[in-house]
């Protein structure tokens, strides 16, 4: 795809040289498209070194924050009668505690205040359930408990009422019948100088395979081919007399480091952009957390914008289209696109600053709210057999979570909810990140109080617990997969924590692949039967082999439960008093023998941004997972 670099342009990107005079072409109808990508609930500002981006000539800009974004939007909109503000996805599923701890409602309030007109559903919009998006985020319906789980008072003191905009996706469908989960497209109207209206159509796509990503794992959903779907709806819109069509797609590419140009692009969105219908006049992308602004040829060789506006509020993309007032068609040669850095060198918008300040205060209060008590410390420190009190707590929580009754709002499932019989947690996984994030140390001064923030930070990075049917043989094989040999010959041990009803032993002298005997694995006191099916609970991350235990990926009839952050908080609330359990679920046989080697445990490294600050845990889990990178040019994995 390197040939596409021929079409990379600088600041701004213009379809032709005629675009330099587009602003004075008064005989045409001006349409301004403003978009942001992958905000992920970062209302205060972009985290760590994501707050600095590089533009033309190596100039560096400090960026981020919705209060500054709102001020930039006011300036950009000024003088544009036909202006639309939208996002190609992942606006919420907040990774900043201030938003995430309040069911991402702060993000919706901020987007409402900024006047977002519509949104494409990204994969992370489904990190809870389709119903959460449609019924709560869009319509404001309470579930399950007002003020505890959802429906918090906003900065104006009113209960959350939902989005003032709608979500769309043309290729995300229900697996059972192929119907789209959301509306596929919509049409906006723009006004001509003489007061007539012209239609402009927007087609929306969600990243292919979103239903199989760990965070947005939804067994009852499916995604359709992006190009075929876009072409279908482009033809439909054209057949209905729509002369201008924009594609908003939550799938991306990588095209160099300069946020306002594009060099050597690659990635799935590039393939789409070069192939998709010639009737589409602009392509706005997201998902890859990259920044580029360029023109690419359609199948007839006519240039059109191909853009991505970074992440975490770094950039506002502006595309200016000129429409023929008689036909409504886009005059392509006059198209201009610019990526504007969301700089922090202007006065923040007072209304949005009020929103940010309010939720920061609410988050600090929620962080220290007591939700339970612990009678002792839970630590990740492991014994010889790889067991720890924190790992055991996590496995017991997973069994509890995988045994919960069904929730009618958890509508992304297609199989029945069969309670789990056992659970496993990758305490120190072979690859990827550990779902166990920290210790729960007994606070004597508070009488062992466990706060909301303690529980939230101890376990989770945004993936659900999933219960599945697996064979006893696969459970045995996964236990064997705890040991691997490096190229240098070192034995590595990646221990799996098991729930309280499981006991097993392994031979510390045995070779890799032959350390655990099935008859020495006991579930509820009975030996493991390799030929029998067992209902297992584990994080989606583990079941999708993202952390390196492929045997567990051969499962059947998955049922998605609650997301780890919220689920562990609910577990602490229901348990009331957390009591450390004695170790002894796992026994290392012959560990004292001279020939014994339990193996070296290597904890996953803390992934850092270039400035040394930690990467947000959900993002770290995604980009370090055991799956192939999708970029052919060394780009980062998509989020």
Coordinates of C-alpha atoms in Angstrom, one line a residue:
X1 CA 0.0 0.0 0.0
X2 CA 3.1 2.3 0.0
X3 CA 2.0 3.7 -3.4
X4 CA -0.8 5.5 -1.6
X5 CA 1.9 7.9 -0.2
X6 CA 1.8 9.6 -3.6
X7 CA -1.5 11.2 -2.5
X8 CA -0.3 12.5 0.8
X9 CA -0.7 16.3 1.1
X10 CA 0.3 18.8 3.7
X11 CA -1.6 21.5 5.6
X12 CA -4.4 21.7 4.7
X13 CA -5.2 18.7 2.5
X14 CA -6.9 19.8 -0.8
X15 CA -8.4 17.7 -3.5
X16 CA -6.9 20.0 -6.1
X17 CA -5.2 23.4 -6.3
X18 CA -8.7 24.9 -6.8
X19 CA -9.4 24.2 -3.2
X20 CA -7.2 27.2 -2.3
X21 CA -10.1 29.4 -3.5
X22 CA -12.9 27.2 -2.2
X23 CA -13.8 29.7 0.6
X24 CA -14.6 32.3 -2.0
X25 CA -16.7 30.0 -4.2
X26 CA -20.0 31.6 -3.1
X27 CA -22.0 30.0 -5.8
X28 CA -21.7 26.7 -4.0
X29 CA -23.2 25.5 -0.7
X30 CA -20.6 25.3 2.1
X31 CA -20.9 22.3 4.4
X32 CA -18.6 22.0 7.4
X33 CA -17.9 18.6 8.9
X34 CA -16.2 18.6 12.3
X35 CA -15.3 15.3 14.0
X36 CA -13.3 13.9 16.9
X37 CA -12.3 10.2 17.4
X38 CA -11.8 7.9 20.4
X39 CA -12.3 10.4 23.2
X40 CA -12.7 7.5 25.6
X41 CA -14.1 9.7 28.3
X42 CA -10.9 11.7 28.8
X43 CA -12.6 14.9 29.8
X44 CA -9.8 16.6 31.7
X45 CA -7.1 16.0 29.1
X46 CA -5.1 13.4 27.2
X47 CA -3.1 11.2 29.5
X48 CA 0.7 11.4 29.8
X49 CA 2.6 12.0 26.6
X50 CA -0.6 11.6 24.6
X51 CA -1.0 15.3 25.6
X52 CA 1.7 16.3 23.1
X53 CA 1.4 15.8 19.3
X54 CA 3.7 16.7 16.5
X55 CA 2.7 18.7 13.4
X56 CA 4.3 20.1 10.3
X57 CA 7.9 21.0 10.6
X58 CA 8.1 19.0 13.9
X59 CA 6.2 21.7 15.8
X60 CA 4.8 20.3 19.1
X61 CA 1.4 21.1 20.5
X62 CA 0.1 20.4 24.0
X63 CA -3.5 19.2 23.5
X64 CA -6.6 17.7 25.2
X65 CA -9.5 18.4 27.4
X66 CA -13.2 19.0 26.5
X67 CA -13.2 22.5 28.0
X68 CA -10.6 23.7 25.5
X69 CA -12.2 21.6 22.7
X70 CA -15.5 23.4 23.2
X71 CA -13.7 26.8 22.9
X72 CA -12.1 25.6 19.6
X73 CA -15.4 24.3 18.3
X74 CA -17.0 27.7 18.8
X75 CA -14.3 29.4 16.8
X76 CA -14.4 26.8 14.0
X77 CA -18.2 26.9 13.7
X78 CA -18.3 30.7 13.5
X79 CA -19.6 31.7 10.1
X80 CA -20.7 28.3 8.9
X81 CA -24.4 28.0 8.5
X82 CA -24.3 24.3 7.6
X83 CA -22.0 22.7 10.3
X84 CA -22.1 19.1 11.7
X85 CA -20.2 17.8 14.6
X86 CA -19.8 14.0 15.0
X87 CA -17.5 11.2 16.1
X88 CA -16.6 7.9 14.4
X89 CA -16.8 6.0 17.7
X90 CA -15.3 5.2 21.1
X91 CA -16.4 8.4 22.6
X92 CA -17.3 6.7 25.9
X93 CA -16.4 3.5 27.7
X94 CA -14.3 5.9 29.7
X95 CA -10.7 5.1 30.6
X96 CA -10.5 8.1 32.9
X97 CA -11.9 7.3 36.4
X98 CA -14.0 10.5 36.5
X99 CA -16.1 9.2 33.6
X100 CA -15.8 5.4 34.0
X101 CA -16.9 5.4 37.7
X102 CA -20.2 7.0 36.7
X103 CA -21.2 4.7 33.9
X104 CA -19.7 7.1 31.3
X105 CA -22.5 9.5 31.8
X106 CA -20.1 12.5 32.3
X107 CA -18.9 11.9 28.7
X108 CA -22.4 12.0 27.3
X109 CA -23.1 15.2 29.3
X110 CA -19.9 16.8 27.8
X111 CA -20.8 15.8 24.3
X112 CA -24.4 17.1 24.8
X113 CA -23.0 20.4 25.9
X114 CA -20.6 20.6 22.9
X115 CA -23.5 20.0 20.5
X116 CA -22.6 16.6 19.1
X117 CA -25.0 15.9 16.3
X118 CA -24.6 12.1 15.8
X119 CA -22.1 9.3 16.4
X120 CA -20.9 6.1 14.9
X121 CA -20.8 3.2 17.3
X122 CA -17.3 2.0 18.0
X123 CA -16.4 -1.3 19.5
X124 CA -16.1 0.2 23.0
X125 CA -19.7 1.5 22.9
X126 CA -20.5 -2.2 23.3
X127 CA -18.3 -2.8 26.3
X128 CA -21.4 -3.3 28.4
X129 CA -24.4 -4.3 26.2
X130 CA -26.4 -3.1 23.2
X131 CA -29.2 -2.2 25.7
X132 CA -26.8 -0.1 27.7
X133 CA -26.1 1.9 24.5
X134 CA -29.6 2.1 23.2
X135 CA -31.7 2.3 26.3
X136 CA -29.5 4.0 28.8
X137 CA -26.9 6.1 26.9
X138 CA -29.3 7.2 24.3
X139 CA -32.7 7.3 26.2
X140 CA -31.6 7.7 29.8
X141 CA -33.5 4.6 31.1
X142 CA -32.3 3.7 34.6
X143 CA -30.7 0.3 35.2
X144 CA -30.3 -1.4 37.5
X145 CA -30.1 1.0 40.5
X146 CA -30.4 4.8 40.2
X147 CA -27.5 6.6 41.8
X148 CA -25.5 3.5 42.4
X149 CA -25.0 2.0 39.0
X150 CA -26.4 4.6 36.6
X151 CA -28.5 7.8 36.5
X152 CA -26.3 10.1 38.6
X153 CA -27.1 13.8 39.0
X154 CA -25.2 15.8 36.3
X155 CA -23.4 19.1 36.8
X156 CA -26.7 21.0 36.6
X157 CA -28.2 18.8 39.3
X158 CA -30.6 16.9 37.0
X159 CA -30.7 13.2 36.6
X160 CA -29.0 11.8 33.6
X161 CA -31.4 11.9 30.6
X162 CA -29.3 10.3 27.9
X163 CA -27.7 11.6 24.7
X164 CA -29.1 14.5 22.7
X165 CA -27.7 12.7 19.7
X166 CA -28.1 9.2 18.1
X167 CA -25.8 6.3 17.5
X168 CA -25.6 4.5 14.1
X169 CA -24.0 1.4 12.6
X170 CA -24.7 -0.2 9.2
X171 CA -22.7 -3.4 9.7
X172 CA -23.3 -4.4 13.4
X173 CA -26.1 -6.9 13.5
X174 CA -27.9 -9.4 15.7
X175 CA -26.4 -12.8 15.0
X176 CA -29.8 -14.6 15.3
X177 CA -31.5 -12.8 12.4
X178 CA -29.1 -10.3 10.7
X179 CA -31.0 -7.2 11.7
X180 CA -28.9 -4.1 12.4
X181 CA -28.6 -3.3 16.1
X182 CA -28.7 0.4 15.3
X183 CA -29.9 2.5 12.3
X184 CA -27.5 2.0 9.4
X185 CA -27.4 5.6 8.1
X186 CA -29.1 8.9 8.3
X187 CA -29.7 12.0 6.2
X188 CA -29.1 15.6 7.3
X189 CA -30.4 18.6 5.4
X190 CA -28.3 21.7 4.5
X191 CA -29.7 25.0 3.3
X192 CA -28.9 26.8 0.1
X193 CA -28.6 30.6 -0.2
X194 CA -32.2 30.8 -1.4
X195 CA -33.6 28.7 1.5
X196 CA -34.0 25.3 -0.2
X197 CA -32.8 22.1 1.4
X198 CA -30.3 19.6 0.1
X199 CA -29.7 16.2 1.6
X200 CA -26.3 14.9 2.8
X201 CA -26.1 11.2 3.8
X202 CA -24.0 9.6 6.4
X203 CA -23.1 5.9 6.4
X204 CA -21.7 4.4 9.7
X205 CA -19.5 1.3 10.2
X206 CA -18.2 -0.4 13.3
X207 CA -14.8 -2.2 13.2
X208 CA -15.1 -5.7 11.7
X209 CA -14.9 -8.3 14.5
X210 CA -15.9 -6.0 17.3
X211 CA -18.1 -8.7 18.8
X212 CA -15.0 -10.8 19.3
X213 CA -12.8 -8.1 20.9
X214 CA -12.3 -8.8 24.6
X215 CA -13.9 -5.7 25.9
X216 CA -16.8 -5.6 23.5
X217 CA -17.2 -9.4 23.4
X218 CA -20.9 -9.9 22.6
X219 CA -21.8 -13.5 21.6
X220 CA -25.2 -12.4 20.2
X221 CA -23.8 -9.9 17.7
X222 CA -22.0 -10.1 14.4
X223 CA -20.3 -7.6 12.0
X224 CA -20.7 -7.5 8.2
X225 CA -18.0 -6.8 5.6
X226 CA -17.2 -3.1 5.7
X227 CA -16.8 -2.4 1.9
X228 CA -19.8 -4.4 0.8
X229 CA -22.0 -2.7 3.5
X230 CA -20.8 0.8 2.6
X231 CA -21.4 0.2 -1.1
X232 CA -24.9 -1.1 -0.4
X233 CA -26.0 1.9 1.5
X234 CA -24.2 4.3 -0.9
X235 CA -26.2 2.9 -3.7
X236 CA -29.4 3.1 -1.6
X237 CA -28.8 6.8 -0.8
X238 CA -27.9 7.7 -4.4
X239 CA -31.1 5.9 -5.5
X240 CA -33.0 8.2 -3.2
X241 CA -31.6 11.3 -4.7
X242 CA -28.9 12.0 -2.1
X243 CA -26.0 13.7 -3.9
X244 CA -23.5 14.0 -1.1
X245 CA -22.4 11.0 1.0
X246 CA -20.0 10.8 3.9
X247 CA -18.6 7.5 5.4
X248 CA -17.9 7.5 9.1
X249 CA -16.1 4.3 10.0
X250 CA -14.7 3.0 13.3
X251 CA -11.7 1.4 11.7
X252 CA -8.4 3.0 11.1
X253 CA -4.9 3.1 9.6
X254 CA -1.5 4.5 10.3
X255 CA 0.0 7.3 8.1
X256 CA 3.0 8.8 9.8
X257 CA 3.5 10.9 12.9
X258 CA 2.5 14.4 11.5
X259 CA -1.1 14.9 12.6
X260 CA -1.9 17.1 9.5
X261 CA -0.5 15.0 6.7
X262 CA -0.2 11.4 5.6
X263 CA 2.8 9.3 4.7
X264 CA 3.0 5.6 3.6
X265 CA -0.5 4.8 4.9
X266 CA -1.5 1.2 5.8
X267 CA -4.2 -0.6 7.6
X268 CA -7.8 -1.8 7.0
X269 CA -9.3 1.6 6.6
X270 CA -6.8 2.4 3.8
X271 CA -8.0 -0.8 1.9
X272 CA -11.6 0.3 2.5
X273 CA -10.9 3.9 1.3
X274 CA -9.3 2.8 -2.0
X275 CA -12.1 0.3 -2.8
X276 CA -15.3 1.8 -1.4
X277 CA -18.0 3.3 -3.7
X278 CA -17.1 6.3 -5.8
X279 CA -20.4 7.8 -4.7
X280 CA -18.8 8.4 -1.2
X281 CA -17.3 11.9 -1.0
X282 CA -15.3 11.7 2.3
X283 CA -14.1 9.0 4.7
X284 CA -13.7 9.7 8.4
X285 CA -12.0 7.0 10.4
X286 CA -11.1 6.2 14.1
X287 CA -10.2 3.2 16.2
X288 CA -6.4 3.2 15.6
X289 CA -5.7 6.2 17.8
X290 CA -3.6 7.8 15.0
X291 CA -3.6 11.2 13.4
X292 CA -3.5 11.9 9.7
X293 CA -5.1 14.1 7.1
X294 CA -4.8 13.3 3.4
X295 CA -6.6 12.8 0.1
X296 CA -6.9 9.4 -1.5
X297 CA -8.3 8.4 -4.9
X298 CA -11.7 6.7 -5.2
X299 CA -12.0 3.8 -7.7
X300 CA -12.3 6.3 -10.5
X301 CA -9.1 8.1 -9.4
X302 CA -11.0 11.2 -8.1
X303 CA -9.6 12.4 -4.7
X304 CA -11.6 12.5 -1.5
X305 CA -10.6 13.1 2.1
X306 CA -9.3 10.3 4.2
X307 CA -8.8 11.4 7.8
X308 CA -8.3 10.3 11.4
X309 CA -8.4 12.7 14.4
X310 CA -6.3 10.9 17.0
X311 CA -7.6 10.0 20.4
X312 CA -8.4 11.5 23.9
X313 CA -9.4 14.9 22.4
X314 CA -6.1 15.6 20.7
X315 CA -7.4 16.8 17.4
X316 CA -10.6 18.2 15.7
X317 CA -10.8 17.4 12.1
X318 CA -12.6 19.8 9.8
X319 CA -13.7 18.9 6.3
X320 CA -15.2 21.6 4.0
X321 CA -17.4 20.3 1.2
X322 CA -18.8 22.5 -1.6
X323 CA -22.2 21.3 -2.9
X324 CA -23.7 22.2 -6.2
X325 CA -26.9 24.1 -5.2
X326 CA -28.9 22.5 -8.1
X327 CA -27.9 18.8 -7.9
X328 CA -26.6 18.6 -4.3
X329 CA -23.5 16.8 -5.5
X330 CA -20.1 17.5 -4.0
X331 CA -17.7 19.6 -6.1
X332 CA -14.7 17.3 -5.3
X333 CA -12.0 19.6 -6.6
X334 CA -13.0 22.2 -4.0
X335 CA -12.8 19.9 -1.0
X336 CA -10.5 20.9 1.8
X337 CA -9.6 19.0 5.0
X338 CA -7.6 20.2 8.1
X339 CA -6.7 18.6 11.4
X340 CA -6.8 21.3 14.1
X341 CA -4.8 20.6 17.3
X342 CA -7.0 20.9 20.4
X343 CA -4.5 23.2 22.0
X344 CA -4.7 24.3 25.6
X345 CA -3.4 27.9 24.9
X346 CA -6.8 29.4 24.8
X347 CA -9.3 30.1 27.5
X348 CA -11.4 27.0 28.3
X349 CA -15.1 27.2 27.6
X350 CA -16.7 28.1 31.0
X351 CA -19.7 25.7 30.6
X352 CA -17.5 22.7 29.8
X353 CA -15.0 23.6 32.5
X354 CA -17.9 23.5 34.9
X355 CA -18.7 19.9 33.7
X356 CA -15.1 18.8 34.1
X357 CA -14.7 20.3 37.6
X358 CA -18.0 18.9 38.8
X359 CA -17.2 15.3 37.8
X360 CA -13.7 15.5 39.1
X361 CA -15.1 16.4 42.5
X362 CA -17.8 13.7 42.3
X363 CA -15.1 11.1 41.3
X364 CA -13.0 12.0 44.3
X365 CA -15.9 11.5 46.6
X366 CA -16.9 8.2 45.0
X367 CA -13.3 7.0 45.2
X368 CA -13.3 7.2 49.0
X369 CA -16.9 5.8 49.5
X370 CA -16.8 2.7 51.7
X371 CA -18.5 -0.3 50.1
X372 CA -17.3 -3.2 52.3
X373 CA -14.7 -4.4 54.7
X374 CA -11.7 -6.8 54.8
X375 CA -10.5 -8.8 57.7
X376 CA -6.9 -9.2 56.3
X377 CA -4.6 -8.2 53.5
X378 CA -4.9 -9.7 50.0
X379 CA -1.5 -9.7 48.3
X380 CA -0.1 -10.7 44.9
X381 CA 3.0 -12.2 46.6
X382 CA 3.1 -15.9 45.5
X383 CA 4.2 -19.1 47.2
X384 CA 6.2 -21.8 45.5
X385 CA 3.1 -23.2 43.8
X386 CA 2.3 -19.8 42.3
X387 CA -0.6 -19.2 44.6
X388 CA -1.4 -15.9 46.3
X389 CA -4.3 -14.5 48.4
X390 CA -5.0 -11.9 45.8
X391 CA -5.1 -14.4 43.0
X392 CA -7.4 -16.6 45.0
X393 CA -9.7 -13.7 45.7
X394 CA -9.9 -12.9 42.0
X395 CA -10.7 -16.5 41.1
X396 CA -13.4 -16.6 43.8
X397 CA -14.9 -13.4 42.4
X398 CA -14.8 -14.8 38.9
X399 CA -16.8 -17.9 40.0
X400 CA -19.3 -15.6 41.7
X401 CA -19.6 -13.5 38.6
X402 CA -20.0 -16.4 36.3
X403 CA -22.8 -17.8 38.5
X404 CA -24.9 -14.7 38.6
X405 CA -28.5 -14.8 37.3
X406 CA -29.2 -13.2 33.9
X407 CA -29.8 -9.5 33.6
X408 CA -32.5 -8.6 31.0
X409 CA -30.5 -5.6 30.0
X410 CA -27.5 -7.9 29.2
X411 CA -28.9 -8.5 25.7
X412 CA -25.7 -9.3 23.8
X413 CA -26.0 -13.0 24.5
X414 CA -27.5 -15.8 22.4
X415 CA -26.9 -18.8 24.6
X416 CA -28.5 -19.7 28.0
X417 CA -27.0 -18.6 31.2
X418 CA -25.7 -21.8 32.9
X419 CA -24.0 -21.1 36.2
X420 CA -20.2 -21.7 36.3
X421 CA -18.8 -24.7 38.2
X422 CA -15.3 -23.4 38.5
X423 CA -13.2 -20.4 37.5
X424 CA -9.6 -19.5 36.6
X425 CA -7.7 -16.2 36.5
X426 CA -4.4 -15.6 34.9
X427 CA -2.5 -14.2 37.9
X428 CA 0.7 -13.7 35.9
X429 CA -0.2 -14.5 32.3
X430 CA 2.2 -15.7 29.6
X431 CA 1.5 -12.6 27.6
X432 CA -0.7 -9.5 27.8
X433 CA -1.8 -8.0 31.1
X434 CA -3.0 -9.4 34.4
X435 CA -6.6 -8.7 35.3
X436 CA -5.3 -8.4 38.9
X437 CA -4.0 -4.9 39.1
X438 CA -3.0 -4.4 42.7
X439 CA -3.1 -5.6 46.3
X440 CA -5.9 -5.0 48.9
X441 CA -3.9 -4.1 52.0
X442 CA -5.7 -4.0 55.3
X443 CA -6.3 -0.4 56.5
X444 CA -6.3 -0.7 60.3
X445 CA -7.3 3.0 60.8
X446 CA -10.6 2.5 58.9
X447 CA -11.3 -0.8 60.5
X448 CA -10.5 -2.6 57.3
X449 CA -12.7 -0.5 55.1
X450 CA -12.7 -1.2 51.4
X451 CA -13.5 1.9 49.3
X452 CA -15.1 2.0 45.9
X453 CA -11.7 3.2 44.5
X454 CA -9.8 0.4 46.3
X455 CA -12.0 -2.2 44.6
X456 CA -12.1 -0.5 41.2
X457 CA -8.3 -0.3 41.0
X458 CA -7.6 -3.8 42.4
X459 CA -9.1 -5.9 39.6
X460 CA -10.0 -5.2 36.0
X461 CA -9.2 -3.5 32.8
X462 CA -12.7 -3.4 31.2
X463 CA -13.4 -7.0 30.1
X464 CA -16.4 -9.1 31.1
X465 CA -16.4 -12.4 32.9
X466 CA -17.7 -15.1 30.5
X467 CA -19.0 -18.5 31.4
X468 CA -18.5 -21.3 28.8
X469 CA -18.6 -25.0 28.3
X470 CA -15.1 -26.6 28.0
X471 CA -14.0 -30.2 28.2
X472 CA -12.1 -31.5 31.1
X473 CA -9.3 -32.2 28.7
X474 CA -9.1 -28.6 27.8
X475 CA -9.0 -27.6 31.4
X476 CA -6.1 -30.0 31.9
X477 CA -4.3 -28.7 28.8
X478 CA -4.6 -25.1 30.1
X479 CA -3.1 -26.1 33.4
X480 CA -0.2 -27.6 31.4
X481 CA 0.2 -24.4 29.4
X482 CA 1.3 -22.6 32.6
X483 CA 4.8 -23.8 31.8
X484 CA 6.8 -22.9 28.7
X485 CA 10.5 -23.0 27.8
X486 CA 12.2 -19.9 26.5
X487 CA 14.7 -20.0 23.5
X488 CA 17.5 -19.9 26.1
X489 CA 16.2 -22.9 27.8
X490 CA 14.7 -21.2 30.9
X491 CA 11.5 -22.7 32.3
X492 CA 8.8 -20.1 32.7
X493 CA 5.7 -20.4 35.0
X494 CA 2.5 -18.4 34.3
X495 CA 0.3 -19.5 37.2
X496 CA -3.5 -19.7 36.9
X497 CA -5.4 -19.0 40.1
X498 CA -8.3 -21.4 40.6
X499 CA -11.6 -20.9 42.5
X500 CA -12.0 -22.2 46.1
X501 CA -13.7 -25.5 45.0
X502 CA -10.6 -26.6 42.9
X503 CA -7.5 -28.4 44.1
X504 CA -4.7 -29.7 42.0
X505 CA -1.0 -30.6 42.2
X506 CA 1.8 -30.5 39.7
X507 CA 5.1 -32.3 39.6
X508 CA 8.0 -29.8 39.8
X509 CA 10.3 -32.4 38.2
X510 CA 8.1 -33.1 35.2
X511 CA 8.8 -32.0 31.7
X512 CA 6.8 -29.2 30.0
X513 CA 3.4 -30.6 28.9
X514 CA 3.5 -33.4 31.4
X515 CA 3.3 -31.9 34.9
X516 CA -0.3 -32.2 35.8
X517 CA -2.2 -35.5 36.0
X518 CA -6.0 -35.3 35.4
X519 CA -6.7 -37.6 38.4
X520 CA -4.8 -35.1 40.6
X521 CA -7.2 -32.2 39.7
X522 CA -10.3 -32.1 41.9
X523 CA -13.4 -30.0 41.3
X524 CA -15.8 -30.0 44.2
X525 CA -13.8 -33.0 45.6
X526 CA -14.2 -35.1 42.4
X527 CA -11.3 -35.9 40.0
X528 CA -11.3 -34.1 36.7
X529 CA -13.0 -36.1 33.9
X530 CA -11.2 -35.3 30.6
X531 CA -14.3 -36.4 28.6
X532 CA -16.8 -34.4 30.5
X533 CA -18.0 -30.9 29.8
X534 CA -17.5 -28.3 32.6
X535 CA -19.0 -24.8 32.9
X536 CA -16.0 -22.5 33.4
X537 CA -15.8 -18.8 34.2
X538 CA -12.9 -16.6 33.2
X539 CA -12.3 -13.2 31.7
X540 CA -13.1 -12.8 28.0
X541 CA -9.4 -11.9 27.7
X542 CA -8.3 -15.4 28.8
X543 CA -11.0 -17.3 26.8
X544 CA -10.0 -15.4 23.6
X545 CA -6.4 -16.5 24.2
X546 CA -5.2 -12.9 24.6
X547 CA -3.0 -13.9 27.6
X548 CA -1.6 -17.1 26.2
X549 CA -3.7 -20.1 27.2
X550 CA -5.0 -21.3 23.8
X551 CA -6.6 -24.5 25.1
X552 CA -9.3 -22.5 26.8
X553 CA -10.3 -20.8 23.5
X554 CA -12.0 -24.0 22.4
X555 CA -15.2 -23.3 24.2
X556 CA -18.9 -23.5 23.5
X557 CA -22.1 -21.6 24.4
X558 CA -20.5 -18.5 25.9
X559 CA -22.5 -16.3 28.1
X560 CA -21.2 -12.8 28.8
X561 CA -21.6 -11.4 32.4
X562 CA -20.8 -8.0 33.9
X563 CA -17.6 -6.1 33.1
X564 CA -14.7 -6.7 35.6
X565 CA -14.6 -3.2 37.1
X566 CA -18.3 -3.0 38.0
X567 CA -18.5 -6.7 38.8
X568 CA -15.7 -6.7 41.4
X569 CA -17.3 -3.7 43.1
X570 CA -20.6 -5.6 43.2
X571 CA -18.9 -8.6 44.6
X572 CA -17.3 -6.6 47.4
X573 CA -20.7 -5.0 48.2
X574 CA -22.5 -8.4 48.3
X575 CA -19.8 -10.2 50.2
X576 CA -19.7 -7.4 52.8
X577 CA -16.5 -8.8 54.5
X578 CA -13.6 -10.1 52.5
X579 CA -11.7 -12.7 54.4
X580 CA -8.3 -14.1 53.0
X581 CA -8.5 -17.8 52.4
X582 CA -5.7 -20.2 53.3
X583 CA -3.5 -21.1 50.4
X584 CA -3.3 -24.8 49.4
X585 CA -5.4 -24.9 46.3
X586 CA -2.3 -25.7 44.3
X587 CA 0.5 -28.0 45.5
X588 CA 4.0 -28.3 44.0
X589 CA 5.0 -32.0 44.4
X590 CA 8.7 -32.8 44.6
X591 CA 9.5 -29.1 44.9
X592 CA 12.4 -29.8 47.3
X593 CA 14.0 -32.4 45.1
X594 CA 17.4 -31.5 43.6
X595 CA 16.1 -31.9 40.1
X596 CA 13.0 -29.8 40.7
X597 CA 12.2 -26.6 38.8
X598 CA 9.0 -24.9 39.5
X599 CA 9.8 -22.2 36.8
X600 CA 10.4 -18.5 36.9
X601 CA 7.3 -16.3 37.2
X602 CA 7.6 -13.2 35.1
X603 CA 4.9 -10.5 35.8
X604 CA 3.7 -8.6 32.8
X605 CA 5.7 -5.4 32.4
X606 CA 4.0 -2.1 33.2
X607 CA 3.5 -0.5 29.8
X608 CA 4.6 3.1 29.7
X609 CA 4.1 6.1 27.4
X610 CA 7.2 7.8 26.0
X611 CA 7.3 10.2 28.9
X612 CA 7.4 7.4 31.4
X613 CA 3.7 7.6 32.6
X614 CA 1.7 4.4 32.6
X615 CA -0.5 3.5 29.7
X616 CA -4.2 3.3 30.7
X617 CA -4.8 -0.3 31.8
X618 CA -7.5 -1.0 29.2
X619 CA -5.3 0.2 26.4
X620 CA -2.3 -1.7 27.8
X621 CA -4.3 -4.9 27.8
X622 CA -5.4 -4.4 24.2
X623 CA -2.1 -3.6 22.6
X624 CA -0.1 -6.3 24.5
X625 CA -2.6 -9.1 23.9
X626 CA -1.5 -12.3 22.2
X627 CA -2.9 -11.4 18.7
X628 CA -1.4 -10.3 15.4
X629 CA -0.8 -6.6 14.8
X630 CA -3.0 -5.4 12.0
X631 CA -0.8 -2.8 10.6
X632 CA 1.7 -3.6 7.8
X633 CA 3.8 -0.6 8.5
X634 CA 4.7 -1.1 12.2
X635 CA 1.7 0.8 13.5
X636 CA 0.2 0.2 16.9
X637 CA -2.6 -2.3 17.4
X638 CA -6.1 -0.7 17.3
X639 CA -8.1 0.0 20.4

